[in-house]
């Protein structure tokens, strides 16, 4: 935080009736709402402004946070894992777009696409998580080369994309059930590889545990794994990798 | 049990000093040793005579059982999961052969090979379980087409065998870590497929749990799974399948 | 894929207004729908055309896939684990039959029955999974000898079928709770044996984990196990075994 | 504790140089050793004097406890789960008998046998736990009808004992692996049934978890389960049941 | 099955138009309904006629079974774990009584009470399982001495019943959360003790796992444990124990 | 219980028509309701009168208990984990206040605040548990210094409170997901520290297991952990600590 | 860090040949050894200087750390979970005392005892963890009122100490197996209560998981739990509580 | 594989007495040893030649593989998780270097360092895994900025490196116990972040499960996780990320 910014904050305090407490918070990089403290420095520190995790919050809490962020001029706001009724309320109140299959709500404008991620989705039932990933990438300024429905039971569907895999800069693999796709892709590419186990399956999939353990034990080195159904996290990591270039 | 056999048992009772209790047991198909009851009818009922599970038994107990079986004229005796000191004692006492990597001890003669199983082993560390499987198959009268070290991280090593897979009559897949090989093979063959997860791996493999769950959740239909490290069980099932023809 | 088929595909491309991309896909054995890639070669490779896993898909996605398959002349289409509302929509749109207890939807004609599977169901609460198995077998061209409600607490109900067990060519055992039925049947038959643990039970059944672990540890060799509640998978494996003859 | 006993304790305090603290403890029913407090009233309250759990104690600690008990005139002392070196030291110091397979050490005389328990052991590898059970029963004044090696894979070996099962007053079933024996026995008897899952097995037996869960989910009512490898606990419960008569 | 019963069955076959298959089943002790096989010999073999497990069955299936049982003159019919809508339908169709808190439906007359079980319930939230236990005992001809709401956090509430515990013939302890009540009771009584862990609790109770493990590891010998929430099973075991006398 | 109180109880028995049984209970410190036994001595023994756990109880059962408590003159009554319909009924019947986010119902007057707890809440989704904690503290006579939304991903938000942490007398940390906040706070304070893992998260959080295990393994000594989502328990412990002074 | 301390550090840098890097570290409160960074400010920040966790470190690494600490004048150094060979080497090299049962090594002088903790140990097998706790308390300047071998199976042994429990200022309960002792003590005291589950037990104790879950679900409020076998952590928390006064 | 290479292979076949089978294998990119098939194309395909996983292999098997690789001119050979006796034999037979703490054996020359990874290690007990990571990076041509012993209990030790974190290109965090370090670092950097949970800890760390779950649930986006103790895998992923530039 440089002198200019601090000066501006103090001036707002003097002229706009903002309280001294709020000014202190802002100098510390904190934006207080009724029940949250938004981390305003996060973009400086981590290259990504705060994203709102919708699950377990009330719609009112999320709306307070969005209001506070937009009043500070923040644009390109993302809410993840938003339940259907929250998503609809947000669209009614702020406009923006809500994707019910993935629970992603987005407000504001997207940055121009800087790089491309290869996103591979094992089956049609994994699409909601793939969409969470894709929409997060979009808000981070990255486009997708999307390869879908290429489960290992028909390995030729994947091998048809071998050249694309060889030329990718970062690959995200989304798979439930036995999660074997990560290992097979790992043997066909040179670039960093991120596995997203999904909770797709039943019985001994134990809500994604089977896919998670399989991906963690992948014999194909060069990959790492995020939480079950965490398409958002995979997108952020892929974005950080692309931003290195 | 037909009249002839029962007559022979009673005659032995009269002439050989065998006790009446033993005769009753034999008519019931039971062979008593000091601490075990051998199921003599199992071959008639299940197509496979009793196999001795070595783990948790003392060497003396196993020797008693073998002695009793050989006295009844049984040949082709198999001990599984036999620790190294037990294996050595058995060879010293009865001859026969002991394979220390798999813990298989065999006594007697092998039947001629009636059919062939395709046995696919993911990595060199899985070989002990593959040998347990192979030696059990040998004692059951089946030969092996053995494809080894074809883990999914180098899928071309497996694809080089695609024709063999298409022509197999039954396939056993042995793999630890993420156990993904079963799913890939499942998409390349028409025949019955048996998965053997192994305890090869570390950390989140949890002694084979990862491979077990992955194989149970395989998206390639037509397969089933046996216990972790159970090369013996896979061999028996494969044998039953081949015996159908 | 032989020359004739490729020629036919290219001709369709020229005459029916089909795009070049679609032709490439078909030569590769892939049928693109809006959100899925159907594996057209699977029947050639695996002896079984693609089956649609209904859980986690939207009804629209499933209808797109069925439309694409029927347009390619595929008949005998199976959807598994279809929720009740999906099943009803499919019947309304395509006719066919939907079984709500098992979630099996079937469209088209059944092949004539080539062989017979012995299907043993432990209790009345396991019937939905037994029906999934039975209807899958029907679509694969196999009939069932169905033995129901023979839990081990009344072992004489099972022993009354001992002769049938001895003459079976492949047996599927469906049981929840403690899953003990597999071991008992395993000691009474010579043929390959497939265990289907079900999620029937409560408390320490942990949604089928108890039955799964019990079946994996069965002391009766010659059996293998599929996923919890996976009547479909057991049917496919049984079918592959019967097809060997 | 009646007046007579208290009087005797106070007299010992006066005449034998016993400290007042010790007298208080004894009136409370507590016998202090260097690192333990023996519960002297337990036989009155629970019908069974204190038994020493050997695992995790040092040999010195166990010897102190035995010394204190014998000085109070206690006879028929039992140590369970005693490691081999502890067992040998105890025999050297106090005589008595030590069974290395089960880890049971016993000192003193056995009471005459008041009743009989039917003890069924699935396989030879389960014998150590069966011996723990049998030796505990002996020290509690009960004999055993011992049926061994009757695993469910050869159900006729068990059915040969059907009459004995029908006439039993209490049955203990000891089984590892899939633990199915409890359910089968449960369908063949009228009396109370106690299951002891053992850690016999490997892989997905998870050190007895498979047998434990199976026994807890038994569809044959009338049974309950003790801890994995807890032959001692089953014996105590069986003894309490027989003592009711 | 004696000659008289068989004669009666064959006469019914001749006179009542009953099929030969049905007669064979009855001689074997099996009563066929549309989707179940009722084990008619169970009372002879196990001292308890078949009880209907309601969970996972349709109301139609349960009504078929009850109809078949009542036609054979069976009275005192019990359905356990019956969902609310099933319970209401049963009362509407057959009369009888349904207890919604425990899911127990009973039809017919109760036998006179032969003995008394001491039933101890830790907290008010455990009452549904206690009622399952109590109603099962009633149908088995046993009354209850019911001690309720005596959790270990106020141990004096339990100690006030110490004399009753000392005089009990069999005690059932029902407790969720940490399940500690079993151990405390175990140190205050001489009689057989049965623990019923319940799923009462939240968080790390993991639906009753905490109570189950605690009860299995109880340091108070003389107890055994049934499945989580299995008040029915505890009642049957208690009944078998009382019947010994 | 002193002579005066006992005298008063007996007089009530004589004059108010109270039964002798009730008088005995009261002397023993027990208050009987229809289905519960309230532990009246608990405040004397434990410094905290009985709190009603609402989950798993019916609204009628809870109302009976409250009625009995208020008739005995108890004030400051707390119900935890009360479902929404129960909470509304209680407010309608007794007045008092119900907080739907935490499920806390309170009746009566609050004691004056004696001390202050520092309550740190990781994220907005953890607020319901924080409120359970805060409202319990209020009923125990303690105020809160409440620091909210200071997850470790923006550590400066926490460090801004370093001085407050150094001056706290007892700190409660409430966090879900990876539960890392406890360790970081543990390195910044001298006072006792209580961790409350919450079930906030998804996938491999396994309903709070991840946060629970993390907190139990905290490398920052001086902390201990309560059950997942147990804001109530943390408040009681914090209160006991403050009461020491 | 005040000016005086910084001045002293810089002077040492000038006069003692200490490098500038080291001086920077010390001003930051860090003491570099070959493979560790000792946190010198921890006592200021947390009231407790760094304690060395011995497990997984080599003896050389631990000796380097101790050397560095003693050179800085630190006294009263504690090593926890030190294996036997490490403990012996430390005594040979530095003197100090090593307790092999608990793995605690201590070097230097103990502070005078400021307060007293009540330490309750369930059984003799739990003593090693009790000693870890006791020796840590001693090095933190607290004495112990030690109540040992008072498992819940003989509840009168505990009740004999009821007055002591009522007068305690903080209580630590150490128990393995079912861990029930925490709940019972919780109902008998007013002070803060810390549970230490131990790995004592076998079978379904799962190395302390049973005791851990039981203690976390304790129905007696006012307690919290540390890691399995973490006597050290309980001692530090107890010390922080006593230091409040 | 280009024409030149194939020509060379065939010429070797003609002149060097190499078998035709071997030539076929090489054209397919496979190098057969007695019990392994080395994937020669892996470097082309994946940017990394085959690495030998030592655990579960015999020393003879590893030596065969190394011999075959060196005969093909491969240099820079890595063996991971090699037990101590294997490591010593390899050094005796081939020279090279073996690090006993990490189990890494390396043969041949290292490539020049192309980029730098920031490697952060939580505690001294985690060093073996950090060394596995560091030595793998060295063989992949990357150097390390190594920050050690900066556990979260002394957060200032980490904050002292904040600038280095901000300037890193890729960060690997190695931590056992509660694994909280990953989340804290995640909030202080912009670059890709890889977490390595270790099995350091005891009790409820469950051999690294606690750290694994914590890292998977990290609230700091931008990170992913590899298997427990998998320093090798993290190094390969970091290398792939750096190679992008």
XYZ file of N, CA, C and O in Angstrom, chain C residues 151-155 159 177-178 180 183-184 186-188 201-206 209-210 213-220, chain D residues 151-155 159 177-178 180 183-184 186-188 201-206 209-210 213-220:
240
model
N -31.849 -66.012 2.497
C -30.806 -65.541 3.413
C -30.260 -66.656 4.283
O -30.944 -67.663 4.524
N -29.040 -66.480 4.790
C -28.366 -67.557 5.515
C -28.994 -67.864 6.861
O -28.694 -68.899 7.456
N -29.897 -66.990 7.353
C -30.521 -67.286 8.638
C -31.451 -68.505 8.539
O -31.838 -69.065 9.549
N -31.806 -68.894 7.344
C -32.600 -70.110 7.143
C -31.943 -70.921 6.036
O -32.424 -70.972 4.920
N -30.821 -71.533 6.390
C -29.927 -72.125 5.389
C -30.614 -73.239 4.597
O -30.245 -73.507 3.453
N -30.269 -74.714 0.780
C -29.848 -76.095 0.525
C -30.866 -76.825 -0.346
O -30.513 -77.746 -1.088
N -26.572 -56.384 4.196
C -26.241 -56.683 5.590
C -24.848 -57.312 5.698
O -23.871 -56.685 5.359
N -24.748 -58.587 6.162
C -23.427 -59.174 6.364
C -22.889 -59.887 5.141
O -21.768 -60.374 5.170
N -23.096 -62.742 3.895
C -22.537 -64.071 4.120
C -22.957 -65.078 3.056
O -22.318 -66.112 2.892
N -20.324 -66.656 0.606
C -19.419 -67.702 1.080
C -20.110 -69.056 1.119
O -19.527 -70.073 0.760
N -21.367 -69.067 1.562
C -22.077 -70.334 1.664
C -22.311 -70.912 0.279
O -22.057 -72.094 0.027
N -20.579 -70.305 -2.306
C -19.257 -70.656 -2.853
C -18.823 -72.052 -2.482
O -18.063 -72.691 -3.220
N -19.296 -72.562 -1.361
C -18.939 -73.915 -0.956
C -19.854 -74.980 -1.529
O -19.669 -76.160 -1.251
N -20.823 -74.544 -2.334
C -21.814 -75.492 -2.851
C -21.837 -75.568 -4.370
O -22.766 -76.141 -4.950
N -29.502 -52.462 4.753
C -29.037 -52.536 6.136
C -29.073 -51.157 6.758
O -29.581 -50.209 6.161
N -28.540 -51.059 7.966
C -28.499 -49.761 8.663
C -27.366 -49.814 9.660
O -26.710 -50.836 9.834
N -27.107 -48.724 10.323
C -26.072 -48.690 11.348
C -24.714 -49.059 10.787
O -24.243 -48.470 9.810
N -24.107 -50.074 11.372
C -22.751 -50.465 10.987
C -22.692 -51.184 9.651
O -21.657 -51.752 9.315
N -23.762 -51.177 8.876
C -23.620 -51.641 7.487
C -22.922 -50.566 6.669
O -22.372 -50.833 5.616
N -22.933 -49.351 7.163
C -22.276 -48.215 6.520
C -22.529 -48.211 5.003
O -21.608 -48.156 4.187
N -20.825 -51.134 3.076
C -19.409 -51.429 3.318
C -19.243 -52.786 3.993
O -18.349 -53.569 3.646
N -20.114 -53.099 4.948
C -19.992 -54.379 5.658
C -20.108 -55.539 4.680
O -19.285 -56.462 4.690
N -16.934 -55.703 2.306
C -15.727 -56.255 2.922
C -15.899 -57.756 3.155
O -14.970 -58.535 2.925
N -17.073 -58.158 3.613
C -17.288 -59.587 3.853
C -17.104 -60.373 2.558
O -16.423 -61.395 2.530
N -17.685 -59.884 1.471
C -17.584 -60.631 0.203
C -16.141 -60.662 -0.306
O -15.685 -61.657 -0.859
N -15.401 -59.582 -0.109
C -14.001 -59.562 -0.558
C -13.150 -60.546 0.247
O -12.138 -61.035 -0.241
N -13.547 -60.809 1.486
C -12.779 -61.702 2.346
C -13.347 -63.114 2.366
O -12.969 -63.895 3.235
N -14.200 -63.412 1.417
C -14.842 -64.721 1.447
C -13.805 -65.835 1.448
O -12.874 -65.852 0.653
N -13.993 -66.795 2.365
C -13.064 -67.919 2.430
C -13.382 -68.948 1.349
O -12.652 -69.915 1.196
N -14.447 -68.757 0.599
C -14.787 -69.675 -0.480
C -14.187 -69.155 -1.773
O -14.665 -68.178 -2.329
N -15.461 -73.872 8.854
C -15.733 -72.675 8.053
C -16.889 -72.888 7.082
O -17.191 -74.018 6.696
N -17.537 -71.786 6.692
C -18.744 -71.896 5.862
C -18.480 -72.402 4.452
O -19.418 -72.773 3.752
N -17.212 -72.429 4.022
C -16.944 -72.934 2.679
C -17.221 -74.428 2.575
O -17.325 -74.967 1.473
N -17.343 -75.117 3.705
C -17.746 -76.525 3.694
C -18.849 -76.707 4.723
O -18.623 -77.234 5.798
N -20.026 -76.232 4.348
C -21.107 -76.076 5.314
C -21.533 -77.407 5.925
O -22.041 -77.471 7.047
N -23.090 -78.614 9.542
C -24.409 -79.239 9.644
C -24.324 -80.586 10.364
O -25.293 -81.019 11.000
N -11.720 -63.385 8.685
C -12.077 -63.165 7.279
C -13.468 -62.521 7.173
O -13.667 -61.427 7.642
N -14.452 -63.237 6.566
C -15.763 -62.612 6.356
C -16.723 -62.842 7.511
O -17.839 -62.328 7.477
N -18.771 -65.021 8.374
C -20.119 -65.457 8.013
C -20.643 -66.560 8.908
O -21.853 -66.791 8.974
N -23.713 -65.941 11.291
C -25.070 -65.901 10.733
C -25.602 -67.296 10.481
O -26.778 -67.569 10.729
N -24.760 -68.179 9.984
C -25.227 -69.530 9.678
C -25.578 -70.263 10.962
O -26.633 -70.893 11.073
N -26.429 -68.904 13.686
C -27.588 -68.214 14.244
C -28.907 -68.757 13.733
O -29.929 -68.689 14.417
N -28.903 -69.304 12.533
C -30.119 -69.878 11.968
C -30.338 -71.328 12.378
O -31.297 -71.946 11.948
N -29.435 -71.882 13.174
C -29.519 -73.307 13.514
C -29.647 -73.565 15.012
O -29.483 -74.692 15.458
N -6.829 -62.929 8.466
C -7.120 -62.467 7.116
C -6.035 -61.510 6.653
O -5.029 -61.313 7.332
N -6.255 -60.885 5.510
C -5.274 -59.922 4.995
C -6.012 -58.974 4.056
O -7.195 -59.140 3.798
N -5.306 -57.980 3.551
C -5.918 -57.063 2.591
C -7.129 -56.372 3.175
O -7.057 -55.755 4.247
N -8.271 -56.508 2.497
C -9.480 -55.809 2.911
C -10.137 -56.407 4.152
O -11.272 -56.051 4.463
N -9.458 -57.303 4.862
C -9.973 -57.694 6.182
C -9.682 -56.561 7.161
O -10.322 -56.464 8.207
N -8.731 -55.706 6.828
C -8.374 -54.546 7.660
C -8.296 -54.928 9.145
O -8.927 -54.299 10.005
N -11.702 -55.804 10.787
C -12.854 -54.920 10.582
C -13.939 -55.601 9.748
O -15.139 -55.474 10.040
N -13.533 -56.337 8.712
C -14.521 -56.998 7.850
C -15.362 -57.967 8.660
O -16.599 -57.957 8.583
N -17.728 -56.014 11.184
C -18.908 -55.409 10.567
C -19.900 -56.478 10.134
O -21.113 -56.328 10.307
N -19.394 -57.572 9.580
C -20.294 -58.636 9.139
C -21.084 -59.175 10.329
O -22.303 -59.344 10.253
N -20.399 -59.426 11.440
C -21.094 -60.002 12.601
C -22.110 -59.022 13.182
O -23.191 -59.422 13.620
N -21.772 -57.725 13.163
C -22.711 -56.728 13.678
C -23.961 -56.639 12.818
O -25.034 -56.273 13.294
N -23.835 -56.936 11.533
C -24.952 -56.844 10.606
C -25.631 -58.187 10.386
O -26.414 -58.316 9.442
N -25.348 -59.148 11.226
C -25.890 -60.483 11.007
C -27.414 -60.455 10.916
O -28.093 -59.868 11.748
N -27.940 -61.098 9.880
C -29.391 -61.146 9.716
C -30.016 -62.191 10.638
O -31.225 -62.302 10.705
N -29.181 -62.962 11.358
C -29.719 -63.946 12.301
C -29.793 -63.313 13.674
O -28.775 -63.110 14.321
